Structures are given as C-alpha cells and as structure tokens.
C-alpha cells in the first residue's frame, strides 16, 4: 500500500467510447497521487484495445488487466487485489467523477481518521441530457454511519464514496452476483460499524441511459436468483450489525423481502420464494405471526410457492 495514493478500479465490458470518457475524469483529478486500474472483463469489441491505448498514453498512472468475462463483481475484485492505493475509488464505465473529488475527500479522511469512507453529492444525468438540480438518492443528506440507512435502500451510487483500502480488505472479496452485488458489498462494509465523512459538494455523476445496464434485467430468473441471494446476505449483515426487528429500516426491509419472495414465486423460483418468505417473516419479529404471513404460508402449502407467488403478484398489480 502506497500512502496517499488513490486507486480507481474501473471494470468495463464492451463500452469503448464510455470507457474513454470515464477514464478521462480520473486523469483530470486535481489530486495527482493517483492510479487507474482498468479491468477489461472479456470485451468482444474494441474496448480492450482502447483500454491499452489509454494505458500507453498514461503509463505512469494507468494499468490494464484483461480477463475472461466474469461479471462486475469479480472484475472489481481483480482490481481490488491489484490496487496499491491507501484509498479506493470504484467507477463504473458509464459514470463520471468530478475534478475535485479526490482532493476534497482525501482531505476529509485525513482530517477525520475515525472515518472509513467519505461521500458527497452525486448528480443524476438523465437520458435527455439534463442534470437533476438536487443530489441523487440521499447523497445530499448528512448520514453518520452506513447502517441502518443502507438497509432501507442503497442510498448512494457506486461512484459516490471514497474508501480507505484497509476497510475494503476487512470486508473481503466481491461476490459473483449479477445484480445488487454493490448493495451486498456496501452492507457488508456497513456491518463493520463504519463512520462517514460528509463532503458538502458535488463529487460524481451517474449517467442514466438505455445501453445495457445490468440493473435493467431485474426480473430475469437468473438475475432474480442472485437478487434473492444478495437480499439474504444483506439481512445477515444487518443482523450482525445489531439492527433489530423494531427499527423502521428493518420493518421496511422485511416488506422488501416479502415482495421479492412473491416475485420469485411468480417467476417459478419456488426455493428462492420460500427462503425469502421465511426471512421476511423472521425479520418482522413479533409481526411474523401477522395474518398476512399465515395466510400466505397456508396458500403455499396448498398451491405451491410458484402459483401462490403468481396470484399474489397479480393481486399486487390490481391494487
């Protein structure tokens, strides 16, 4: 680990033009003690050669790792293992960093050694080219710790935080999940009791578009299986952090688990549906004996988890 160095991990798959734009925002940082690791995750177009060209143009800053396609989680893990920085920045190939991000957030972490990460305002860049005037999600709020808020929703974007590398090493490896791998990883970090430094300024930009975001595949059966696994792990991390069933965040998450259980049933994933239902019931605490859970369990015993989920989702749509 090199003191003061900021390593940006940039996984990419078949996004040559966007890769150049994302990498340029790292290279334009006012804070100059930086390295950029581009992980070409088995691209089948010119993306790999574009990555190599960027590295050739900036040999002292940029490294490229080519690997067979494995997904964004394993690609980030490849970058994590190769990183030399004291601080770690994650950057998706379709998003952007603002020029003073590292300058402001490194200064914040140096001034607050008790904090494991620094975050600031993230802008939403809409498909029509407009920028929303307010910070996206909850990045405009001062939040002292990642949990319990991270249980209710992933309240920042991948680009938003700058982490201490030591914190990520404690959290461990990224998982091979096709969806919500970032929420699971953040929840795992949150369970470590991380305190946050808040940077009251714009630090990054998320570009919303319709060009192959993995999050757009949320109802595909294979993706739903990974969402079910991620949700189960997130609950485990929250419990390890001591979040009880009576907190508003856990009550919200129990409803989220129950909804995903119904959706898995609707998509003919009975094992995942049953698992999520039981987790939702347990996460509800004393509410686990609520008539809604009892009726749903009774229906599943008679009709099966898939048909019960299908009927429940049809009912949800009619409300």
Tab-separated table of C-alpha atoms in Angstrom:
chain	number	residue	atom	x	y	z
A	1	UNK	CA	0.000	0.000	0.000
A	2	UNK	CA	1.357	3.398	-1.026
A	3	UNK	CA	0.417	6.200	1.415
A	4	UNK	CA	-1.801	8.889	-0.066
A	5	UNK	CA	-2.315	7.040	-3.358
A	6	UNK	CA	-5.885	6.857	-4.684
A	7	UNK	CA	-6.595	3.770	-6.796
A	8	UNK	CA	-9.602	3.878	-9.107
A	9	UNK	CA	-10.972	0.476	-10.127
A	10	UNK	CA	-12.800	0.683	-13.445
A	11	UNK	CA	-14.353	-2.559	-14.762
A	12	UNK	CA	-15.562	-2.440	-18.361
A	13	UNK	CA	-17.297	-4.671	-20.877
A	14	UNK	CA	-17.966	-3.551	-24.468
A	15	UNK	CA	-18.106	0.199	-23.772
A	16	UNK	CA	-15.193	1.684	-25.668
A	17	UNK	CA	-16.492	5.260	-26.018
A	18	UNK	CA	-17.808	5.472	-22.462
A	19	UNK	CA	-14.550	3.995	-21.158
A	20	UNK	CA	-12.577	6.896	-22.621
A	21	UNK	CA	-14.969	9.401	-21.041
A	22	UNK	CA	-14.916	7.730	-17.611
A	23	UNK	CA	-11.133	7.322	-17.597
A	24	UNK	CA	-10.689	10.974	-18.588
A	25	UNK	CA	-12.454	12.068	-15.396
A	26	UNK	CA	-9.910	10.131	-13.327
A	27	UNK	CA	-6.990	11.573	-15.247
A	28	UNK	CA	-8.409	15.100	-14.791
A	29	UNK	CA	-8.399	14.950	-10.984
A	30	UNK	CA	-6.791	17.922	-9.252
A	31	UNK	CA	-5.367	15.441	-6.715
A	32	UNK	CA	-2.443	13.883	-8.603
A	33	UNK	CA	-1.283	10.937	-6.465
A	34	UNK	CA	-3.451	8.511	-8.425
A	35	UNK	CA	-3.502	5.235	-10.272
A	36	UNK	CA	-6.201	3.842	-12.545
A	37	UNK	CA	-6.757	0.109	-12.949
A	38	UNK	CA	-8.950	-0.758	-15.920
A	39	UNK	CA	-10.266	-4.316	-15.788
A	40	UNK	CA	-11.342	-5.407	-19.252
A	41	UNK	CA	-13.894	-8.096	-18.416
A	42	UNK	CA	-13.666	-10.132	-21.602
A	43	UNK	CA	-14.846	-7.453	-24.037
A	44	UNK	CA	-15.586	-8.696	-27.558
A	45	UNK	CA	-15.310	-5.337	-29.330
A	46	UNK	CA	-12.558	-2.704	-29.443
A	47	UNK	CA	-12.842	-1.903	-25.714
A	48	UNK	CA	-9.729	-3.901	-24.834
A	49	UNK	CA	-7.581	-2.079	-27.386
A	50	UNK	CA	-8.992	1.286	-26.246
A	51	UNK	CA	-8.014	0.414	-22.666
A	52	UNK	CA	-4.499	-0.496	-23.816
A	53	UNK	CA	-4.263	2.796	-25.714
A	54	UNK	CA	-5.219	4.782	-22.605
A	55	UNK	CA	-2.528	2.946	-20.645
A	56	UNK	CA	0.044	3.644	-23.355
A	57	UNK	CA	-0.827	7.349	-23.208
A	58	UNK	CA	-0.508	7.439	-19.395
A	59	UNK	CA	1.941	4.647	-18.479
A	60	UNK	CA	2.744	6.065	-15.040
A	61	UNK	CA	-0.910	6.131	-13.990
A	62	UNK	CA	-2.934	3.537	-15.897
A	63	UNK	CA	-2.734	-0.254	-15.765
A	64	UNK	CA	-4.950	-2.628	-17.734
A	65	UNK	CA	-5.884	-6.157	-16.704
A	66	UNK	CA	-7.585	-8.357	-19.304
A	67	UNK	CA	-9.603	-11.310	-18.036
A	68	UNK	CA	-12.304	-13.686	-19.334
A	69	UNK	CA	-15.819	-12.358	-18.808
A	70	UNK	CA	-16.853	-12.989	-15.205
A	71	UNK	CA	-19.151	-10.094	-14.280
A	72	UNK	CA	-18.734	-6.803	-12.496
A	73	UNK	CA	-18.171	-8.239	-9.007
A	74	UNK	CA	-15.235	-10.461	-9.964
A	75	UNK	CA	-13.850	-7.646	-12.141
A	76	UNK	CA	-13.858	-5.278	-9.166
A	77	UNK	CA	-12.233	-7.997	-7.069
A	78	UNK	CA	-9.441	-8.311	-9.653
A	79	UNK	CA	-8.922	-4.574	-9.309
A	80	UNK	CA	-9.000	-4.692	-5.511
A	81	UNK	CA	-6.297	-7.341	-5.389
A	82	UNK	CA	-4.094	-5.324	-7.760
A	83	UNK	CA	-4.651	-1.935	-6.104
A	84	UNK	CA	-1.729	-0.234	-4.389
A	85	UNK	CA	-3.563	2.792	-3.030
A	86	UNK	CA	-4.328	3.819	0.520
A	87	UNK	CA	-7.733	4.871	-0.817
A	88	UNK	CA	-10.039	3.069	-3.250
A	89	UNK	CA	-12.491	4.593	-5.727
A	90	UNK	CA	-14.956	2.443	-7.670
A	91	UNK	CA	-16.051	3.780	-11.039
A	92	UNK	CA	-18.468	2.158	-13.482
A	93	UNK	CA	-17.565	2.655	-17.118
A	94	UNK	CA	-20.685	4.727	-17.833
A	95	UNK	CA	-20.303	7.174	-14.931
A	96	UNK	CA	-18.107	10.214	-14.246
A	97	UNK	CA	-16.059	11.736	-11.421
A	98	UNK	CA	-15.880	15.491	-10.824
A	99	UNK	CA	-12.383	17.049	-10.878
A	100	UNK	CA	-12.015	17.886	-7.166
A	101	UNK	CA	-13.478	14.631	-5.834
A	102	UNK	CA	-10.225	13.099	-4.634
A	103	UNK	CA	-8.837	16.423	-3.404
A	104	UNK	CA	-11.854	17.044	-1.167
A	105	UNK	CA	-12.432	13.503	0.042
A	106	UNK	CA	-8.801	12.634	0.777
A	107	UNK	CA	-8.558	15.858	2.777
A	108	UNK	CA	-11.708	14.884	4.652
A	109	UNK	CA	-10.421	11.416	5.522
A	110	UNK	CA	-7.040	12.756	6.585
A	111	UNK	CA	-8.770	15.258	8.866
A	112	UNK	CA	-11.074	12.556	10.259
A	113	UNK	CA	-9.094	9.364	10.884
A	114	UNK	CA	-12.106	7.863	12.656
A	115	UNK	CA	-13.978	7.721	9.325
A	116	UNK	CA	-13.604	4.830	6.910
A	117	UNK	CA	-15.187	6.481	3.883
A	118	UNK	CA	-16.056	9.921	2.538
A	119	UNK	CA	-19.087	10.695	0.410
A	120	UNK	CA	-20.581	13.743	-1.271
A	121	UNK	CA	-23.246	14.809	-3.716
A	122	UNK	CA	-23.876	12.659	-6.798
A	123	UNK	CA	-25.709	14.130	-9.778
A	124	UNK	CA	-28.241	12.236	-11.905
A	125	UNK	CA	-27.581	12.709	-15.622
A	126	UNK	CA	-30.875	11.895	-17.330
A	127	UNK	CA	-31.211	10.202	-20.756
A	128	UNK	CA	-32.338	13.515	-22.287
A	129	UNK	CA	-29.041	15.125	-21.264
A	130	UNK	CA	-30.437	17.124	-18.351
A	131	UNK	CA	-28.912	17.114	-14.868
A	132	UNK	CA	-31.257	16.984	-11.905
A	133	UNK	CA	-30.625	20.046	-9.717
A	134	UNK	CA	-30.762	18.101	-6.443
A	135	UNK	CA	-28.233	15.446	-5.320
A	136	UNK	CA	-29.374	11.922	-6.209
A	137	UNK	CA	-30.816	9.425	-3.746
A	138	UNK	CA	-29.756	10.545	-0.243
A	139	UNK	CA	-26.305	11.874	-1.111
A	140	UNK	CA	-27.445	15.367	-0.185
A	141	UNK	CA	-28.045	14.317	3.427
A	142	UNK	CA	-25.528	14.101	6.245
A	143	UNK	CA	-25.566	10.473	7.457
A	144	UNK	CA	-23.137	9.455	10.178
A	145	UNK	CA	-22.964	5.683	9.563
A	146	UNK	CA	-23.841	3.407	6.637
A	147	UNK	CA	-26.275	1.314	8.713
A	148	UNK	CA	-29.162	1.409	9.410
A	149	UNK	CA	-29.925	3.677	6.409
A	150	UNK	CA	-28.194	1.259	3.991
A	151	UNK	CA	-30.743	-1.415	4.948
A	152	UNK	CA	-33.672	0.674	3.785
A	153	UNK	CA	-32.022	1.403	0.424
A	154	UNK	CA	-28.643	1.742	-1.214
A	155	UNK	CA	-28.686	5.470	-0.677
A	156	UNK	CA	-25.663	6.385	-2.792
A	157	UNK	CA	-24.199	5.375	-6.142
A	158	UNK	CA	-21.082	3.292	-6.792
A	159	UNK	CA	-19.120	6.449	-7.639
A	160	UNK	CA	-20.168	8.358	-4.508
A	161	UNK	CA	-17.839	7.100	-1.742
A	162	UNK	CA	-14.068	7.107	-1.462
A	163	UNK	CA	-12.993	4.234	0.793
A	164	UNK	CA	-9.936	3.518	2.835
A	165	UNK	CA	-8.357	0.411	1.296
A	166	UNK	CA	-7.864	-1.087	4.758
A	167	UNK	CA	-11.637	-1.069	5.212
A	168	UNK	CA	-12.240	-2.950	1.955
A	169	UNK	CA	-9.629	-5.534	2.894
A	170	UNK	CA	-11.554	-6.143	6.129
A	171	UNK	CA	-14.779	-6.531	4.157
A	172	UNK	CA	-13.240	-9.170	1.884
A	173	UNK	CA	-13.926	-10.293	-1.661
A	174	UNK	CA	-16.601	-9.177	-4.086
A	175	UNK	CA	-19.115	-11.918	-4.924
A	176	UNK	CA	-20.157	-13.244	-8.339
A	177	UNK	CA	-23.635	-11.714	-8.282
A	178	UNK	CA	-25.306	-10.431	-11.447
A	179	UNK	CA	-27.373	-7.846	-9.601
A	180	UNK	CA	-27.180	-5.952	-6.288
A	181	UNK	CA	-23.570	-7.033	-5.811
A	182	UNK	CA	-22.788	-3.423	-4.852
A	183	UNK	CA	-25.582	-3.234	-2.259
A	184	UNK	CA	-24.454	-6.512	-0.689
A	185	UNK	CA	-20.859	-5.283	-0.546
A	186	UNK	CA	-21.848	-1.941	0.974
A	187	UNK	CA	-23.998	-3.733	3.566
A	188	UNK	CA	-21.037	-5.959	4.426
A	189	UNK	CA	-18.904	-2.855	4.931
A	190	UNK	CA	-21.696	-1.208	6.922
A	191	UNK	CA	-21.709	-4.155	9.355
A	192	UNK	CA	-18.162	-3.155	10.351
A	193	UNK	CA	-19.565	-0.021	12.003
A	194	UNK	CA	-18.063	2.459	9.548
A	195	UNK	CA	-18.261	6.157	10.311
A	196	UNK	CA	-18.602	8.520	7.360
A	197	UNK	CA	-17.078	11.844	6.407
A	198	UNK	CA	-19.550	14.091	4.562
A	199	UNK	CA	-18.303	16.302	1.741
A	200	UNK	CA	-20.838	19.047	1.060
A	201	UNK	CA	-20.103	19.412	-2.623
A	202	UNK	CA	-20.596	17.654	-5.975
A	203	UNK	CA	-18.260	14.673	-6.383
A	204	UNK	CA	-19.637	12.460	-9.176
A	205	UNK	CA	-22.262	11.906	-11.818
A	206	UNK	CA	-24.370	8.876	-12.682
A	207	UNK	CA	-25.459	8.709	-16.305
A	208	UNK	CA	-28.884	7.152	-16.779
A	209	UNK	CA	-29.217	5.555	-20.188
A	210	UNK	CA	-30.641	2.543	-22.034
A	211	UNK	CA	-27.411	0.986	-23.243
A	212	UNK	CA	-27.120	-2.303	-21.399
A	213	UNK	CA	-27.200	-1.575	-17.674
A	214	UNK	CA	-27.300	-4.828	-15.691
A	215	UNK	CA	-29.878	-3.325	-13.339
A	216	UNK	CA	-32.343	-3.317	-16.248
A	217	UNK	CA	-32.501	-7.132	-16.072
A	218	UNK	CA	-34.033	-7.222	-12.599
A	219	UNK	CA	-36.884	-9.653	-13.393
A	220	UNK	CA	-34.856	-12.206	-15.381
A	221	UNK	CA	-34.932	-15.565	-13.491
A	222	UNK	CA	-31.124	-15.875	-13.302
A	223	UNK	CA	-30.847	-12.317	-12.015
A	224	UNK	CA	-33.665	-12.904	-9.531
A	225	UNK	CA	-31.740	-15.851	-8.095
A	226	UNK	CA	-28.790	-13.583	-7.441
A	227	UNK	CA	-31.064	-10.866	-6.030
A	228	UNK	CA	-32.501	-13.441	-3.625
A	229	UNK	CA	-29.004	-14.420	-2.510
A	230	UNK	CA	-27.959	-10.781	-2.149
A	231	UNK	CA	-31.062	-9.966	-0.087
A	232	UNK	CA	-30.413	-12.889	2.252
A	233	UNK	CA	-26.816	-11.751	2.767
A	234	UNK	CA	-27.835	-8.130	3.342
A	235	UNK	CA	-30.184	-9.286	6.110
A	236	UNK	CA	-27.350	-11.304	7.622
A	237	UNK	CA	-25.063	-8.255	7.600
A	238	UNK	CA	-27.775	-6.100	9.190
A	239	UNK	CA	-28.328	-8.596	11.985
A	240	UNK	CA	-24.593	-8.780	12.603
A	241	UNK	CA	-24.675	-5.011	12.983
A	242	UNK	CA	-27.362	-5.351	15.659
A	243	UNK	CA	-30.321	-3.910	13.715
A	244	UNK	CA	-33.430	-5.329	15.391
A	245	UNK	CA	-36.916	-6.042	14.030
A	246	UNK	CA	-38.447	-2.987	15.692
A	247	UNK	CA	-36.418	-0.439	13.741
A	248	UNK	CA	-38.159	1.313	10.818
A	249	UNK	CA	-35.372	0.218	8.480
A	250	UNK	CA	-35.779	-3.476	9.334
A	251	UNK	CA	-39.562	-3.251	9.005
A	252	UNK	CA	-39.073	-1.736	5.561
A	253	UNK	CA	-36.587	-4.451	4.612
A	254	UNK	CA	-38.959	-7.204	5.774
A	255	UNK	CA	-41.537	-5.838	3.331
A	256	UNK	CA	-38.844	-5.773	0.630
A	257	UNK	CA	-38.045	-9.434	1.307
A	258	UNK	CA	-41.729	-10.397	1.144
A	259	UNK	CA	-42.162	-8.561	-2.159
A	260	UNK	CA	-39.149	-10.299	-3.681
A	261	UNK	CA	-40.480	-13.639	-2.375
A	262	UNK	CA	-43.701	-13.065	-4.318
A	263	UNK	CA	-41.776	-12.057	-7.434
A	264	UNK	CA	-39.573	-15.158	-7.260
A	265	UNK	CA	-42.670	-17.314	-6.976
A	266	UNK	CA	-44.196	-15.569	-9.972
A	267	UNK	CA	-41.036	-16.330	-11.990
A	268	UNK	CA	-41.148	-20.031	-10.975
A	269	UNK	CA	-38.340	-19.962	-8.468
A	270	UNK	CA	-40.023	-21.819	-5.588
A	271	UNK	CA	-36.907	-22.430	-3.479
A	272	UNK	CA	-35.919	-18.758	-3.532
A	273	UNK	CA	-39.533	-17.740	-2.892
A	274	UNK	CA	-39.803	-19.933	0.194
A	275	UNK	CA	-36.416	-18.823	1.545
A	276	UNK	CA	-37.257	-15.139	1.184
A	277	UNK	CA	-40.707	-15.596	2.709
A	278	UNK	CA	-39.219	-17.243	5.799
A	279	UNK	CA	-36.603	-14.497	6.083
A	280	UNK	CA	-39.298	-11.829	5.738
A	281	UNK	CA	-41.371	-13.462	8.453
A	282	UNK	CA	-38.375	-13.734	10.787
A	283	UNK	CA	-37.244	-10.168	10.069
A	284	UNK	CA	-40.692	-8.950	11.053
A	285	UNK	CA	-40.150	-10.139	14.628
A	286	UNK	CA	-43.421	-10.243	16.538
A	287	UNK	CA	-45.159	-9.289	13.299
A	288	UNK	CA	-44.115	-12.684	11.921
A	289	UNK	CA	-47.417	-14.097	13.143
A	290	UNK	CA	-49.366	-11.455	11.248
A	291	UNK	CA	-52.395	-12.819	9.437
A	292	UNK	CA	-50.822	-11.925	6.067
A	293	UNK	CA	-47.910	-14.289	6.671
A	294	UNK	CA	-50.165	-17.038	7.999
A	295	UNK	CA	-52.491	-16.853	5.012
A	296	UNK	CA	-49.609	-16.788	2.532
A	297	UNK	CA	-47.929	-19.812	4.138
A	298	UNK	CA	-51.226	-21.705	4.100
A	299	UNK	CA	-51.748	-20.900	0.415
A	300	UNK	CA	-48.211	-22.043	-0.421
A	301	UNK	CA	-48.776	-25.372	1.324
A	302	UNK	CA	-51.836	-25.999	-0.854
A	303	UNK	CA	-50.917	-24.335	-4.152
A	304	UNK	CA	-47.127	-24.341	-4.037
A	305	UNK	CA	-44.777	-21.381	-3.819
A	306	UNK	CA	-44.809	-20.603	-7.543
A	307	UNK	CA	-48.569	-20.439	-8.046
A	308	UNK	CA	-49.027	-18.546	-4.783
A	309	UNK	CA	-46.456	-16.017	-5.951
A	310	UNK	CA	-48.172	-15.680	-9.323
A	311	UNK	CA	-51.555	-14.997	-7.714
A	312	UNK	CA	-50.029	-12.583	-5.201
A	313	UNK	CA	-48.261	-10.591	-7.939
A	314	UNK	CA	-51.483	-10.364	-9.960
A	315	UNK	CA	-53.227	-9.100	-6.844
A	316	UNK	CA	-50.415	-6.567	-6.249
A	317	UNK	CA	-50.852	-5.221	-9.794
A	318	UNK	CA	-54.594	-4.795	-9.323
A	319	UNK	CA	-54.229	-2.688	-6.181
